[in-house]
Amino acid sequence: MSEETPGFDEEPEVPTGAGADDAEPKAADSSKKEDEAAPAGDKAQDVALLAQLDQARTALGERTADLQRLQAEYQNYRRRVERDRVAVKEIAVASLLTELLPTLDDIGRAREHGELVGGFKSVAESLETAAAKMGLQQFGKEGEPFDPTIHEALMHSYAPDVTETTCVAILQPGYRIGERTIRPARVAVAEPQPGAAPAAKSESGDGDTPSDKDTDAPDKG
């Protein structure tokens, strides 16, 4: 007969509450670690988002500056093109009207001599009207002060009745377009007679001298 060894076939009894108690602290530790890890991860994510936001703001500022610079360059280009267009137009108009000036001079001479009559008068007036619409202006009048920037003196004389260099005759009228002179007025000028003022003073002085002599005469006698 074999004797049964007690305790080998039966499993040792484990208290029911012991495993649960051990599991709960482990679960609590793991949840605490997750709670500690979560704020650290959120903070790193926030830092990354702030860095991306700064980069986006920097890129936006650069693009805005580029856009403003392009707009300024475009506005300058438009102004330059408009200025060049106006200048080219003025040059073309001035060139055309310069070629018409001899014809306008002939019309003016014909009018002075009373030859501007009939159909020729209508054509001449139409031509003058068209030139005026294109901006052509005539200038130059007798009696106005001589201005070398708009007058060209072809004749020179002296006159007692002028106090400064004066245009006394318009030999050929001048023409301008706006502020641009395309031909100066060709004039005859007169200047004050040299020594006219000193002569007047001398005459008054001579008038005083005889009176002095007359007053001195009785004293000498």
PDB file of C-alpha atoms in Angstrom, residues 31-205:
ATOM      1  CA  SER A  31      -2.958  56.039 -14.685  1.00  0.00           C
ATOM      2  CA  LYS A  32      -0.840  58.496 -12.691  1.00  0.00           C
ATOM      3  CA  LYS A  33       2.013  58.116 -15.194  1.00  0.00           C
ATOM      4  CA  GLU A  34      -0.398  58.679 -18.094  1.00  0.00           C
ATOM      5  CA  ASP A  35      -1.752  61.806 -16.363  1.00  0.00           C
ATOM      6  CA  GLU A  36       1.780  63.101 -15.882  1.00  0.00           C
ATOM      7  CA  ALA A  37       2.734  62.291 -19.499  1.00  0.00           C
ATOM      8  CA  ALA A  38      -0.399  63.976 -20.957  1.00  0.00           C
ATOM      9  CA  PRO A  39       0.421  67.574 -19.847  1.00  0.00           C
ATOM     10  CA  ALA A  40       3.983  67.225 -21.082  1.00  0.00           C
ATOM     11  CA  GLY A  41       2.745  66.090 -24.499  1.00  0.00           C
ATOM     12  CA  ASP A  42       0.193  68.935 -24.716  1.00  0.00           C
ATOM     13  CA  LYS A  43       2.859  71.480 -23.819  1.00  0.00           C
ATOM     14  CA  ALA A  44       5.188  70.219 -26.533  1.00  0.00           C
ATOM     15  CA  GLN A  45       2.335  70.323 -29.033  1.00  0.00           C
ATOM     16  CA  ASP A  46       1.488  73.904 -28.011  1.00  0.00           C
ATOM     17  CA  VAL A  47       5.104  74.967 -28.472  1.00  0.00           C
ATOM     18  CA  ALA A  48       5.151  73.388 -31.926  1.00  0.00           C
ATOM     19  CA  LEU A  49       1.897  75.157 -32.870  1.00  0.00           C
ATOM     20  CA  LEU A  50       3.229  78.507 -31.635  1.00  0.00           C
ATOM     21  CA  ALA A  51       6.388  78.013 -33.689  1.00  0.00           C
ATOM     22  CA  GLN A  52       4.308  77.247 -36.784  1.00  0.00           C
ATOM     23  CA  LEU A  53       2.134  80.298 -36.090  1.00  0.00           C
ATOM     24  CA  ASP A  54       5.219  82.534 -35.858  1.00  0.00           C
ATOM     25  CA  GLN A  55       6.523  81.141 -39.128  1.00  0.00           C
ATOM     26  CA  ALA A  56       3.145  81.760 -40.777  1.00  0.00           C
ATOM     27  CA  ARG A  57       3.090  85.363 -39.486  1.00  0.00           C
ATOM     28  CA  THR A  58       6.621  85.965 -40.722  1.00  0.00           C
ATOM     29  CA  ALA A  59       5.767  84.548 -44.152  1.00  0.00           C
ATOM     30  CA  LEU A  60       2.590  86.667 -44.257  1.00  0.00           C
ATOM     31  CA  GLY A  61       4.549  89.810 -43.427  1.00  0.00           C
ATOM     32  CA  GLU A  62       7.090  89.069 -46.151  1.00  0.00           C
ATOM     33  CA  ARG A  63       4.374  88.403 -48.734  1.00  0.00           C
ATOM     34  CA  THR A  64       2.548  91.581 -47.721  1.00  0.00           C
ATOM     35  CA  ALA A  65       5.741  93.616 -48.114  1.00  0.00           C
ATOM     36  CA  ASP A  66       6.342  92.026 -51.527  1.00  0.00           C
ATOM     37  CA  LEU A  67       2.791  92.875 -52.595  1.00  0.00           C
ATOM     38  CA  GLN A  68       3.112  96.474 -51.444  1.00  0.00           C
ATOM     39  CA  ARG A  69       6.412  96.830 -53.285  1.00  0.00           C
ATOM     40  CA  LEU A  70       4.899  95.409 -56.461  1.00  0.00           C
ATOM     41  CA  GLN A  71       1.939  97.763 -56.200  1.00  0.00           C
ATOM     42  CA  ALA A  72       4.265 100.764 -55.781  1.00  0.00           C
ATOM     43  CA  GLU A  73       6.352  99.694 -58.762  1.00  0.00           C
ATOM     44  CA  TYR A  74       3.218  99.231 -60.845  1.00  0.00           C
ATOM     45  CA  GLN A  75       1.912 102.691 -59.917  1.00  0.00           C
ATOM     46  CA  ASN A  76       5.277 104.235 -60.814  1.00  0.00           C
ATOM     47  CA  TYR A  77       5.244 102.355 -64.105  1.00  0.00           C
ATOM     48  CA  ARG A  78       1.745 103.607 -64.923  1.00  0.00           C
ATOM     49  CA  ARG A  79       2.696 107.212 -64.124  1.00  0.00           C
ATOM     50  CA  ARG A  80       5.852 106.917 -66.213  1.00  0.00           C
ATOM     51  CA  VAL A  81       3.961 105.454 -69.169  1.00  0.00           C
ATOM     52  CA  GLU A  82       1.306 108.170 -68.932  1.00  0.00           C
ATOM     53  CA  ARG A  83       3.968 110.882 -68.737  1.00  0.00           C
ATOM     54  CA  ASP A  84       5.795 109.435 -71.734  1.00  0.00           C
ATOM     55  CA  ARG A  85       2.542 109.164 -73.675  1.00  0.00           C
ATOM     56  CA  VAL A  86       1.715 112.810 -73.041  1.00  0.00           C
ATOM     57  CA  ALA A  87       5.266 113.865 -73.962  1.00  0.00           C
ATOM     58  CA  VAL A  88       5.182 111.913 -77.221  1.00  0.00           C
ATOM     59  CA  LYS A  89       1.808 113.448 -78.084  1.00  0.00           C
ATOM     60  CA  GLU A  90       3.066 116.967 -77.382  1.00  0.00           C
ATOM     61  CA  ILE A  91       6.178 116.390 -79.507  1.00  0.00           C
ATOM     62  CA  ALA A  92       4.091 115.069 -82.406  1.00  0.00           C
ATOM     63  CA  VAL A  93       1.641 117.987 -82.217  1.00  0.00           C
ATOM     64  CA  ALA A  94       4.469 120.521 -81.920  1.00  0.00           C
ATOM     65  CA  SER A  95       6.229 119.010 -84.934  1.00  0.00           C
ATOM     66  CA  LEU A  96       3.051 119.193 -87.028  1.00  0.00           C
ATOM     67  CA  LEU A  97       2.227 122.753 -86.035  1.00  0.00           C
ATOM     68  CA  THR A  98       5.805 123.882 -86.611  1.00  0.00           C
ATOM     69  CA  GLU A  99       5.435 122.802 -90.219  1.00  0.00           C
ATOM     70  CA  LEU A 100       2.239 124.908 -90.469  1.00  0.00           C
ATOM     71  CA  LEU A 101       3.787 128.110 -89.109  1.00  0.00           C
ATOM     72  CA  PRO A 102       4.935 129.446 -92.526  1.00  0.00           C
ATOM     73  CA  THR A 103       1.386 128.972 -93.834  1.00  0.00           C
ATOM     74  CA  LEU A 104      -0.016 130.787 -90.801  1.00  0.00           C
ATOM     75  CA  ASP A 105       2.466 133.602 -91.417  1.00  0.00           C
ATOM     76  CA  ASP A 106       1.232 133.906 -95.016  1.00  0.00           C
ATOM     77  CA  ILE A 107      -2.351 134.041 -93.764  1.00  0.00           C
ATOM     78  CA  GLY A 108      -1.412 136.802 -91.323  1.00  0.00           C
ATOM     79  CA  ARG A 109       0.291 138.877 -94.032  1.00  0.00           C
ATOM     80  CA  ALA A 110      -2.662 138.398 -96.371  1.00  0.00           C
ATOM     81  CA  ARG A 111      -5.014 139.617 -93.627  1.00  0.00           C
ATOM     82  CA  GLU A 112      -2.865 142.714 -93.007  1.00  0.00           C
ATOM     83  CA  HIS A 113      -2.965 143.584 -96.727  1.00  0.00           C
ATOM     84  CA  GLY A 114      -6.689 142.961 -97.064  1.00  0.00           C
ATOM     85  CA  GLU A 115      -6.221 139.967 -99.330  1.00  0.00           C
ATOM     86  CA  LEU A 116      -7.994 137.474 -97.098  1.00  0.00           C
ATOM     87  CA  VAL A 117     -11.310 137.293 -98.962  1.00  0.00           C
ATOM     88  CA  GLY A 118     -13.652 134.759-100.498  1.00  0.00           C
ATOM     89  CA  GLY A 119     -12.982 131.064-100.265  1.00  0.00           C
ATOM     90  CA  PHE A 120      -9.383 131.653 -99.241  1.00  0.00           C
ATOM     91  CA  LYS A 121     -10.653 133.422 -96.123  1.00  0.00           C
ATOM     92  CA  SER A 122     -12.850 130.453 -95.150  1.00  0.00           C
ATOM     93  CA  VAL A 123      -9.992 127.988 -95.619  1.00  0.00           C
ATOM     94  CA  ALA A 124      -7.582 130.201 -93.673  1.00  0.00           C
ATOM     95  CA  GLU A 125      -9.986 130.631 -90.764  1.00  0.00           C
ATOM     96  CA  SER A 126     -10.678 126.869 -90.666  1.00  0.00           C
ATOM     97  CA  LEU A 127      -6.940 126.184 -90.534  1.00  0.00           C
ATOM     98  CA  GLU A 128      -6.431 128.702 -87.719  1.00  0.00           C
ATOM     99  CA  THR A 129      -9.353 127.219 -85.785  1.00  0.00           C
ATOM    100  CA  ALA A 130      -7.955 123.690 -86.130  1.00  0.00           C
ATOM    101  CA  ALA A 131      -4.517 124.849 -84.970  1.00  0.00           C
ATOM    102  CA  ALA A 132      -6.069 126.593 -81.956  1.00  0.00           C
ATOM    103  CA  LYS A 133      -7.957 123.409 -81.021  1.00  0.00           C
ATOM    104  CA  MET A 134      -4.632 121.572 -81.034  1.00  0.00           C
ATOM    105  CA  GLY A 135      -3.344 124.057 -78.439  1.00  0.00           C
ATOM    106  CA  LEU A 136      -1.473 126.546 -80.620  1.00  0.00           C
ATOM    107  CA  GLN A 137      -1.387 130.058 -79.137  1.00  0.00           C
ATOM    108  CA  GLN A 138      -0.022 133.203 -80.760  1.00  0.00           C
ATOM    109  CA  PHE A 139       1.814 135.801 -78.691  1.00  0.00           C
ATOM    110  CA  GLY A 140       3.751 139.016 -79.161  1.00  0.00           C
ATOM    111  CA  LYS A 141       2.345 142.561 -78.902  1.00  0.00           C
ATOM    112  CA  GLU A 142       3.779 145.999 -79.475  1.00  0.00           C
ATOM    113  CA  GLY A 143       4.622 147.871 -76.312  1.00  0.00           C
ATOM    114  CA  GLU A 144       5.301 144.864 -74.107  1.00  0.00           C
ATOM    115  CA  PRO A 145       8.669 144.586 -72.305  1.00  0.00           C
ATOM    116  CA  PHE A 146      11.327 142.609 -74.132  1.00  0.00           C
ATOM    117  CA  ASP A 147      11.788 139.099 -72.715  1.00  0.00           C
ATOM    118  CA  PRO A 148      14.705 137.164 -74.217  1.00  0.00           C
ATOM    119  CA  THR A 149      13.076 133.860 -73.298  1.00  0.00           C
ATOM    120  CA  ILE A 150      10.129 134.455 -75.646  1.00  0.00           C
ATOM    121  CA  HIS A 151      11.347 137.274 -77.928  1.00  0.00           C
ATOM    122  CA  GLU A 152      14.035 137.368 -80.593  1.00  0.00           C
ATOM    123  CA  ALA A 153      15.290 140.876 -81.345  1.00  0.00           C
ATOM    124  CA  LEU A 154      15.972 141.432 -85.044  1.00  0.00           C
ATOM    125  CA  MET A 155      16.167 145.241 -84.960  1.00  0.00           C
ATOM    126  CA  HIS A 156      17.455 147.633 -82.314  1.00  0.00           C
ATOM    127  CA  SER A 157      17.023 151.349 -81.769  1.00  0.00           C
ATOM    128  CA  TYR A 158      16.787 154.051 -79.089  1.00  0.00           C
ATOM    129  CA  ALA A 159      13.650 155.960 -78.158  1.00  0.00           C
ATOM    130  CA  PRO A 160      13.106 158.824 -75.725  1.00  0.00           C
ATOM    131  CA  ASP A 161       9.650 157.664 -74.660  1.00  0.00           C
ATOM    132  CA  VAL A 162      10.606 154.240 -73.225  1.00  0.00           C
ATOM    133  CA  THR A 163      11.986 153.489 -69.775  1.00  0.00           C
ATOM    134  CA  GLU A 164      13.096 149.897 -70.487  1.00  0.00           C
ATOM    135  CA  THR A 165      13.858 147.688 -73.445  1.00  0.00           C
ATOM    136  CA  THR A 166      10.495 147.480 -75.231  1.00  0.00           C
ATOM    137  CA  CYS A 167       9.089 145.668 -78.253  1.00  0.00           C
ATOM    138  CA  VAL A 168       8.112 148.485 -80.623  1.00  0.00           C
ATOM    139  CA  ALA A 169       7.238 146.291 -83.624  1.00  0.00           C
ATOM    140  CA  ILE A 170       6.261 142.649 -84.119  1.00  0.00           C
ATOM    141  CA  LEU A 171       8.011 141.418 -87.221  1.00  0.00           C
ATOM    142  CA  GLN A 172       6.788 137.840 -86.829  1.00  0.00           C
ATOM    143  CA  PRO A 173       4.456 136.577 -84.094  1.00  0.00           C
ATOM    144  CA  GLY A 174       5.534 133.874 -81.702  1.00  0.00           C
ATOM    145  CA  TYR A 175       3.708 130.624 -81.026  1.00  0.00           C
ATOM    146  CA  ARG A 176       3.478 128.323 -78.038  1.00  0.00           C
ATOM    147  CA  ILE A 177       1.708 125.137 -77.014  1.00  0.00           C
ATOM    148  CA  GLY A 178       0.817 125.354 -73.371  1.00  0.00           C
ATOM    149  CA  GLU A 179       4.010 126.442 -71.629  1.00  0.00           C
ATOM    150  CA  ARG A 180       6.247 125.267 -74.461  1.00  0.00           C
ATOM    151  CA  THR A 181       7.452 127.900 -76.923  1.00  0.00           C
ATOM    152  CA  ILE A 182       7.790 126.462 -80.428  1.00  0.00           C
ATOM    153  CA  ARG A 183       8.858 129.784 -81.988  1.00  0.00           C
ATOM    154  CA  PRO A 184       9.845 133.055 -80.298  1.00  0.00           C
ATOM    155  CA  ALA A 185       8.296 136.299 -81.421  1.00  0.00           C
ATOM    156  CA  ARG A 186      10.660 138.167 -83.732  1.00  0.00           C
ATOM    157  CA  VAL A 187      10.560 141.824 -82.822  1.00  0.00           C
ATOM    158  CA  ALA A 188      12.148 145.223 -83.146  1.00  0.00           C
ATOM    159  CA  VAL A 189      13.178 146.668 -79.797  1.00  0.00           C
ATOM    160  CA  ALA A 190      13.922 150.124 -78.526  1.00  0.00           C
ATOM    161  CA  GLU A 191      15.971 151.104 -75.495  1.00  0.00           C
ATOM    162  CA  PRO A 192      16.057 154.353 -73.533  1.00  0.00           C
ATOM    163  CA  GLN A 193      18.480 156.854 -75.001  1.00  0.00           C
ATOM    164  CA  PRO A 194      21.844 156.574 -73.260  1.00  0.00           C
ATOM    165  CA  GLY A 195      22.611 159.503 -70.939  1.00  0.00           C
ATOM    166  CA  ALA A 196      19.058 160.832 -71.023  1.00  0.00           C
ATOM    167  CA  ALA A 197      18.689 160.939 -67.243  1.00  0.00           C
ATOM    168  CA  PRO A 198      22.113 162.498 -66.565  1.00  0.00           C
ATOM    169  CA  ALA A 199      21.363 165.125 -69.225  1.00  0.00           C
ATOM    170  CA  ALA A 200      18.234 166.153 -67.374  1.00  0.00           C
ATOM    171  CA  LYS A 201      20.227 166.537 -64.162  1.00  0.00           C
ATOM    172  CA  SER A 202      22.864 168.552 -65.986  1.00  0.00           C
ATOM    173  CA  GLU A 203      20.266 170.950 -67.346  1.00  0.00           C
ATOM    174  CA  SER A 204      18.875 171.528 -63.873  1.00  0.00           C
ATOM    175  CA  GLY A 205      22.404 172.149 -62.605  1.00  0.00           C
TER     176      GLY A 205
END
